Amino acid sequence: MKLVEWGEDERRLTDSVSVLVGSDNGKYPSGNTLVVRGESECFVIDPSVDVVARGGAPVKVDAVLNSHAHEDHIPGNKLFTSARVHIHEDDVSGITTLDGLMDIYGLEGAAREGFERVVVDEFNFAPRPDAEGFGDGAIFDLGGVEIEAVHLPGHTRGHSGFRVGTDVFFLSDIDLTGFGPYYGDAWSDLEDFEESLHKVRDEEARYYVTYHHEGVIEGRAAFLSLLDAFHEVIGRRHEAMLEYLAEPRTLEEMARHRFIYRPHVETHFAESVERRSADLHVQRMLARGEAKEVETGRYRRV
Ligand SMILES: [Zn+2]
């Protein structure tokens, strides 16, 4: 693989860590890829569609780390064929086969077929049957710098952040955007996501890097204020859904009403994401005694 200089779009954070800033500040479908240069090995974390479009990274890549199995975090897995690929053990199946990835989203029928094409054509998907799984707390020693995997599930089962040296923490899709937490896949979980938001608060770093949009956040105070705002979105969605359940409603009605995406957003997965998210909030309401199932598949607030 040839070396590709990124010029101004490579932002140096420390001696060993830099960010390859994706188009439009890493807005989806792109993202902010991390490059870590050690004395013995160099890693890229979550190689984006822009890494593919440019044809490579500024270093010879010995290993790719994927924070989780989602289409936008893995496009470079096909590019760096001679590099090892590591991902949390719970998400391994999402990068070894296309079917495995589709099962993580939980898409079926036409939505599944449509998104399969997008993932292959626009996100460069290629299976990596050689992918190796890691667990929470796994350490990668690159020589002079270490990367530690921190399991932060909820977005997907295996979603992980990475502590790189002492100064950098890669948050991946705890992306601190105004959109809020995404837990709309079959493999997402609201309770796990919220636990991960509590867990990640304890991470001390100089730079916090999100995959999308916010990009590099400097300092703990800025991180905590964005984290709080991000976390509050969950509560706002919950309240809005509870209000809607003043009348008995089905999950399909909740999905059509839209609590996650704005009504004009049309994607292959919007309906499925709305339904899964509504389902998770309704399960929370039932567990808390805030709503009850008044007839089969119909819920009303108490
Ligand atoms: Zn994701």
PDB file of N, CA, C and O in Angstrom, residues 86-124:
ATOM      1  N   HIS A  86      -8.477  -5.749  13.822  1.00  0.00           N
ATOM      2  CA  HIS A  86      -8.939  -6.088  15.174  1.00  0.00           C
ATOM      3  C   HIS A  86     -10.258  -5.361  15.453  1.00  0.00           C
ATOM      4  O   HIS A  86     -10.406  -4.181  15.116  1.00  0.00           O
ATOM      5  N   ILE A  87     -11.161  -6.055  16.119  1.00  0.00           N
ATOM      6  CA  ILE A  87     -12.457  -5.481  16.500  1.00  0.00           C
ATOM      7  C   ILE A  87     -12.923  -6.214  17.757  1.00  0.00           C
ATOM      8  O   ILE A  87     -12.488  -7.356  18.015  1.00  0.00           O
ATOM      9  N   HIS A  88     -13.775  -5.579  18.566  1.00  0.00           N
ATOM     10  CA  HIS A  88     -14.256  -6.263  19.776  1.00  0.00           C
ATOM     11  C   HIS A  88     -14.906  -7.599  19.399  1.00  0.00           C
ATOM     12  O   HIS A  88     -15.598  -7.698  18.381  1.00  0.00           O
ATOM     13  N   GLU A  89     -14.694  -8.595  20.231  1.00  0.00           N
ATOM     14  CA  GLU A  89     -15.160  -9.955  19.909  1.00  0.00           C
ATOM     15  C   GLU A  89     -16.671 -10.017  19.639  1.00  0.00           C
ATOM     16  O   GLU A  89     -17.125 -10.830  18.841  1.00  0.00           O
ATOM     17  N   ASP A  90     -17.453  -9.135  20.272  1.00  0.00           N
ATOM     18  CA  ASP A  90     -18.908  -9.177  20.061  1.00  0.00           C
ATOM     19  C   ASP A  90     -19.320  -8.673  18.680  1.00  0.00           C
ATOM     20  O   ASP A  90     -20.454  -8.903  18.248  1.00  0.00           O
ATOM     21  N   ASP A  91     -18.458  -7.946  17.984  1.00  0.00           N
ATOM     22  CA  ASP A  91     -18.792  -7.397  16.656  1.00  0.00           C
ATOM     23  C   ASP A  91     -18.034  -8.070  15.513  1.00  0.00           C
ATOM     24  O   ASP A  91     -18.179  -7.658  14.351  1.00  0.00           O
ATOM     25  N   VAL A  92     -17.262  -9.099  15.821  1.00  0.00           N
ATOM     26  CA  VAL A  92     -16.428  -9.730  14.782  1.00  0.00           C
ATOM     27  C   VAL A  92     -17.266 -10.168  13.572  1.00  0.00           C
ATOM     28  O   VAL A  92     -16.889  -9.950  12.420  1.00  0.00           O
ATOM     29  N   SER A  93     -18.429 -10.737  13.840  1.00  0.00           N
ATOM     30  CA  SER A  93     -19.236 -11.279  12.734  1.00  0.00           C
ATOM     31  C   SER A  93     -19.698 -10.193  11.764  1.00  0.00           C
ATOM     32  O   SER A  93     -20.045 -10.485  10.623  1.00  0.00           O
ATOM     33  N   GLY A  94     -19.667  -8.929  12.206  1.00  0.00           N
ATOM     34  CA  GLY A  94     -20.094  -7.832  11.335  1.00  0.00           C
ATOM     35  C   GLY A  94     -19.053  -7.430  10.304  1.00  0.00           C
ATOM     36  O   GLY A  94     -19.366  -6.669   9.393  1.00  0.00           O
ATOM     37  N   ILE A  95     -17.829  -7.906  10.456  1.00  0.00           N
ATOM     38  CA  ILE A  95     -16.833  -7.577   9.421  1.00  0.00           C
ATOM     39  C   ILE A  95     -16.305  -8.816   8.697  1.00  0.00           C
ATOM     40  O   ILE A  95     -15.600  -8.681   7.715  1.00  0.00           O
ATOM     41  N   THR A  96     -16.677  -9.986   9.183  1.00  0.00           N
ATOM     42  CA  THR A  96     -16.207 -11.193   8.482  1.00  0.00           C
ATOM     43  C   THR A  96     -17.102 -11.558   7.301  1.00  0.00           C
ATOM     44  O   THR A  96     -16.627 -12.150   6.338  1.00  0.00           O
ATOM     45  N   THR A  97     -18.400 -11.197   7.376  1.00  0.00           N
ATOM     46  CA  THR A  97     -19.301 -11.447   6.233  1.00  0.00           C
ATOM     47  C   THR A  97     -20.304 -10.295   6.105  1.00  0.00           C
ATOM     48  O   THR A  97     -20.633  -9.624   7.098  1.00  0.00           O
ATOM     49  N   LEU A  98     -20.805 -10.107   4.895  1.00  0.00           N
ATOM     50  CA  LEU A  98     -21.817  -9.064   4.664  1.00  0.00           C
ATOM     51  C   LEU A  98     -23.118  -9.414   5.394  1.00  0.00           C
ATOM     52  O   LEU A  98     -23.786  -8.535   5.945  1.00  0.00           O
ATOM     53  N   ASP A  99     -23.470 -10.693   5.401  1.00  0.00           N
ATOM     54  CA  ASP A  99     -24.667 -11.123   6.117  1.00  0.00           C
ATOM     55  C   ASP A  99     -24.567 -10.811   7.609  1.00  0.00           C
ATOM     56  O   ASP A  99     -25.550 -10.402   8.237  1.00  0.00           O
ATOM     57  N   GLY A 100     -23.386 -11.008   8.146  1.00  0.00           N
ATOM     58  CA  GLY A 100     -23.159 -10.719   9.564  1.00  0.00           C
ATOM     59  C   GLY A 100     -23.402  -9.255   9.864  1.00  0.00           C
ATOM     60  O   GLY A 100     -24.001  -8.889  10.880  1.00  0.00           O
ATOM     61  N   LEU A 101     -22.953  -8.390   8.950  1.00  0.00           N
ATOM     62  CA  LEU A 101     -23.167  -6.948   9.134  1.00  0.00           C
ATOM     63  C   LEU A 101     -24.659  -6.619   9.066  1.00  0.00           C
ATOM     64  O   LEU A 101     -25.185  -5.858   9.885  1.00  0.00           O
ATOM     65  N   MET A 102     -25.344  -7.214   8.095  1.00  0.00           N
ATOM     66  CA  MET A 102     -26.777  -6.930   7.942  1.00  0.00           C
ATOM     67  C   MET A 102     -27.571  -7.398   9.167  1.00  0.00           C
ATOM     68  O   MET A 102     -28.573  -6.792   9.536  1.00  0.00           O
ATOM     69  N   ASP A 103     -27.114  -8.473   9.807  1.00  0.00           N
ATOM     70  CA  ASP A 103     -27.792  -8.963  11.016  1.00  0.00           C
ATOM     71  C   ASP A 103     -27.638  -7.977  12.172  1.00  0.00           C
ATOM     72  O   ASP A 103     -28.520  -7.883  13.032  1.00  0.00           O
ATOM     73  N   ILE A 104     -26.528  -7.263  12.203  1.00  0.00           N
ATOM     74  CA  ILE A 104     -26.326  -6.267  13.267  1.00  0.00           C
ATOM     75  C   ILE A 104     -27.362  -5.145  13.137  1.00  0.00           C
ATOM     76  O   ILE A 104     -27.972  -4.722  14.113  1.00  0.00           O
ATOM     77  N   TYR A 105     -27.593  -4.694  11.882  1.00  0.00           N
ATOM     78  CA  TYR A 105     -28.632  -3.675  11.678  1.00  0.00           C
ATOM     79  C   TYR A 105     -30.025  -4.251  11.943  1.00  0.00           C
ATOM     80  O   TYR A 105     -30.930  -3.544  12.357  1.00  0.00           O
ATOM     81  N   GLY A 106     -30.174  -5.548  11.603  1.00  0.00           N
ATOM     82  CA  GLY A 106     -31.490  -6.180  11.746  1.00  0.00           C
ATOM     83  C   GLY A 106     -32.416  -5.876  10.588  1.00  0.00           C
ATOM     84  O   GLY A 106     -33.632  -5.992  10.719  1.00  0.00           O
ATOM     85  N   LEU A 107     -31.841  -5.483   9.453  1.00  0.00           N
ATOM     86  CA  LEU A 107     -32.692  -5.167   8.294  1.00  0.00           C
ATOM     87  C   LEU A 107     -33.143  -6.439   7.593  1.00  0.00           C
ATOM     88  O   LEU A 107     -32.422  -7.419   7.536  1.00  0.00           O
ATOM     89  N   GLU A 108     -34.364  -6.380   7.057  1.00  0.00           N
ATOM     90  CA  GLU A 108     -34.922  -7.542   6.342  1.00  0.00           C
ATOM     91  C   GLU A 108     -35.453  -7.097   4.988  1.00  0.00           C
ATOM     92  O   GLU A 108     -35.718  -5.916   4.768  1.00  0.00           O
ATOM     93  N   GLY A 109     -35.633  -8.067   4.100  1.00  0.00           N
ATOM     94  CA  GLY A 109     -36.333  -7.825   2.830  1.00  0.00           C
ATOM     95  C   GLY A 109     -35.672  -6.783   1.963  1.00  0.00           C
ATOM     96  O   GLY A 109     -34.460  -6.756   1.806  1.00  0.00           O
ATOM     97  N   ALA A 110     -36.520  -5.888   1.410  1.00  0.00           N
ATOM     98  CA  ALA A 110     -36.031  -4.890   0.451  1.00  0.00           C
ATOM     99  C   ALA A 110     -35.058  -3.912   1.110  1.00  0.00           C
ATOM    100  O   ALA A 110     -34.076  -3.493   0.486  1.00  0.00           O
ATOM    101  N   ALA A 111     -35.310  -3.553   2.370  1.00  0.00           N
ATOM    102  CA  ALA A 111     -34.410  -2.623   3.070  1.00  0.00           C
ATOM    103  C   ALA A 111     -33.020  -3.240   3.202  1.00  0.00           C
ATOM    104  O   ALA A 111     -32.006  -2.571   3.033  1.00  0.00           O
ATOM    105  N   ARG A 112     -32.992  -4.554   3.480  1.00  0.00           N
ATOM    106  CA  ARG A 112     -31.710  -5.256   3.620  1.00  0.00           C
ATOM    107  C   ARG A 112     -30.958  -5.274   2.288  1.00  0.00           C
ATOM    108  O   ARG A 112     -29.777  -4.947   2.231  1.00  0.00           O
ATOM    109  N   GLU A 113     -31.680  -5.632   1.218  1.00  0.00           N
ATOM    110  CA  GLU A 113     -31.042  -5.697  -0.105  1.00  0.00           C
ATOM    111  C   GLU A 113     -30.544  -4.325  -0.548  1.00  0.00           C
ATOM    112  O   GLU A 113     -29.444  -4.195  -1.082  1.00  0.00           O
ATOM    113  N   GLY A 114     -31.387  -3.311  -0.327  1.00  0.00           N
ATOM    114  CA  GLY A 114     -31.001  -1.953  -0.724  1.00  0.00           C
ATOM    115  C   GLY A 114     -29.765  -1.495   0.018  1.00  0.00           C
ATOM    116  O   GLY A 114     -28.838  -0.936  -0.567  1.00  0.00           O
ATOM    117  N   PHE A 115     -29.719  -1.756   1.323  1.00  0.00           N
ATOM    118  CA  PHE A 115     -28.583  -1.274   2.112  1.00  0.00           C
ATOM    119  C   PHE A 115     -27.327  -2.098   1.848  1.00  0.00           C
ATOM    120  O   PHE A 115     -26.215  -1.566   1.927  1.00  0.00           O
ATOM    121  N   GLU A 116     -27.511  -3.383   1.497  1.00  0.00           N
ATOM    122  CA  GLU A 116     -26.355  -4.211   1.098  1.00  0.00           C
ATOM    123  C   GLU A 116     -25.615  -3.574  -0.071  1.00  0.00           C
ATOM    124  O   GLU A 116     -24.386  -3.494  -0.084  1.00  0.00           O
ATOM    125  N   ARG A 117     -26.389  -3.093  -1.039  1.00  0.00           N
ATOM    126  CA  ARG A 117     -25.770  -2.462  -2.214  1.00  0.00           C
ATOM    127  C   ARG A 117     -25.025  -1.186  -1.824  1.00  0.00           C
ATOM    128  O   ARG A 117     -23.925  -0.919  -2.291  1.00  0.00           O
ATOM    129  N   VAL A 118     -25.651  -0.402  -0.948  1.00  0.00           N
ATOM    130  CA  VAL A 118     -25.007   0.843  -0.486  1.00  0.00           C
ATOM    131  C   VAL A 118     -23.679   0.532   0.216  1.00  0.00           C
ATOM    132  O   VAL A 118     -22.657   1.183  -0.011  1.00  0.00           O
ATOM    133  N   VAL A 119     -23.723  -0.480   1.073  1.00  0.00           N
ATOM    134  CA  VAL A 119     -22.540  -0.824   1.871  1.00  0.00           C
ATOM    135  C   VAL A 119     -21.384  -1.291   0.984  1.00  0.00           C
ATOM    136  O   VAL A 119     -20.228  -0.948   1.212  1.00  0.00           O
ATOM    137  N   VAL A 120     -21.720  -2.040  -0.063  1.00  0.00           N
ATOM    138  CA  VAL A 120     -20.675  -2.525  -0.973  1.00  0.00           C
ATOM    139  C   VAL A 120     -20.218  -1.420  -1.921  1.00  0.00           C
ATOM    140  O   VAL A 120     -19.024  -1.181  -2.095  1.00  0.00           O
ATOM    141  N   ASP A 121     -21.165  -0.699  -2.537  1.00  0.00           N
ATOM    142  CA  ASP A 121     -20.820   0.280  -3.575  1.00  0.00           C
ATOM    143  C   ASP A 121     -20.270   1.581  -2.996  1.00  0.00           C
ATOM    144  O   ASP A 121     -19.342   2.159  -3.547  1.00  0.00           O
ATOM    145  N   GLU A 122     -20.864   2.054  -1.916  1.00  0.00           N
ATOM    146  CA  GLU A 122     -20.468   3.366  -1.397  1.00  0.00           C
ATOM    147  C   GLU A 122     -19.509   3.287  -0.210  1.00  0.00           C
ATOM    148  O   GLU A 122     -18.803   4.243   0.086  1.00  0.00           O
ATOM    149  N   PHE A 123     -19.511   2.139   0.466  1.00  0.00           N
ATOM    150  CA  PHE A 123     -18.655   2.018   1.655  1.00  0.00           C
ATOM    151  C   PHE A 123     -17.558   0.976   1.497  1.00  0.00           C
ATOM    152  O   PHE A 123     -16.909   0.601   2.473  1.00  0.00           O
ATOM    153  N   ASN A 124     -17.400   0.478   0.252  1.00  0.00           N
ATOM    154  CA  ASN A 124     -16.212  -0.332  -0.050  1.00  0.00           C
ATOM    155  C   ASN A 124     -16.163  -1.630   0.755  1.00  0.00           C
ATOM    156  O   ASN A 124     -15.082  -2.167   1.008  1.00  0.00           O
TER     157      ASN A 124
END
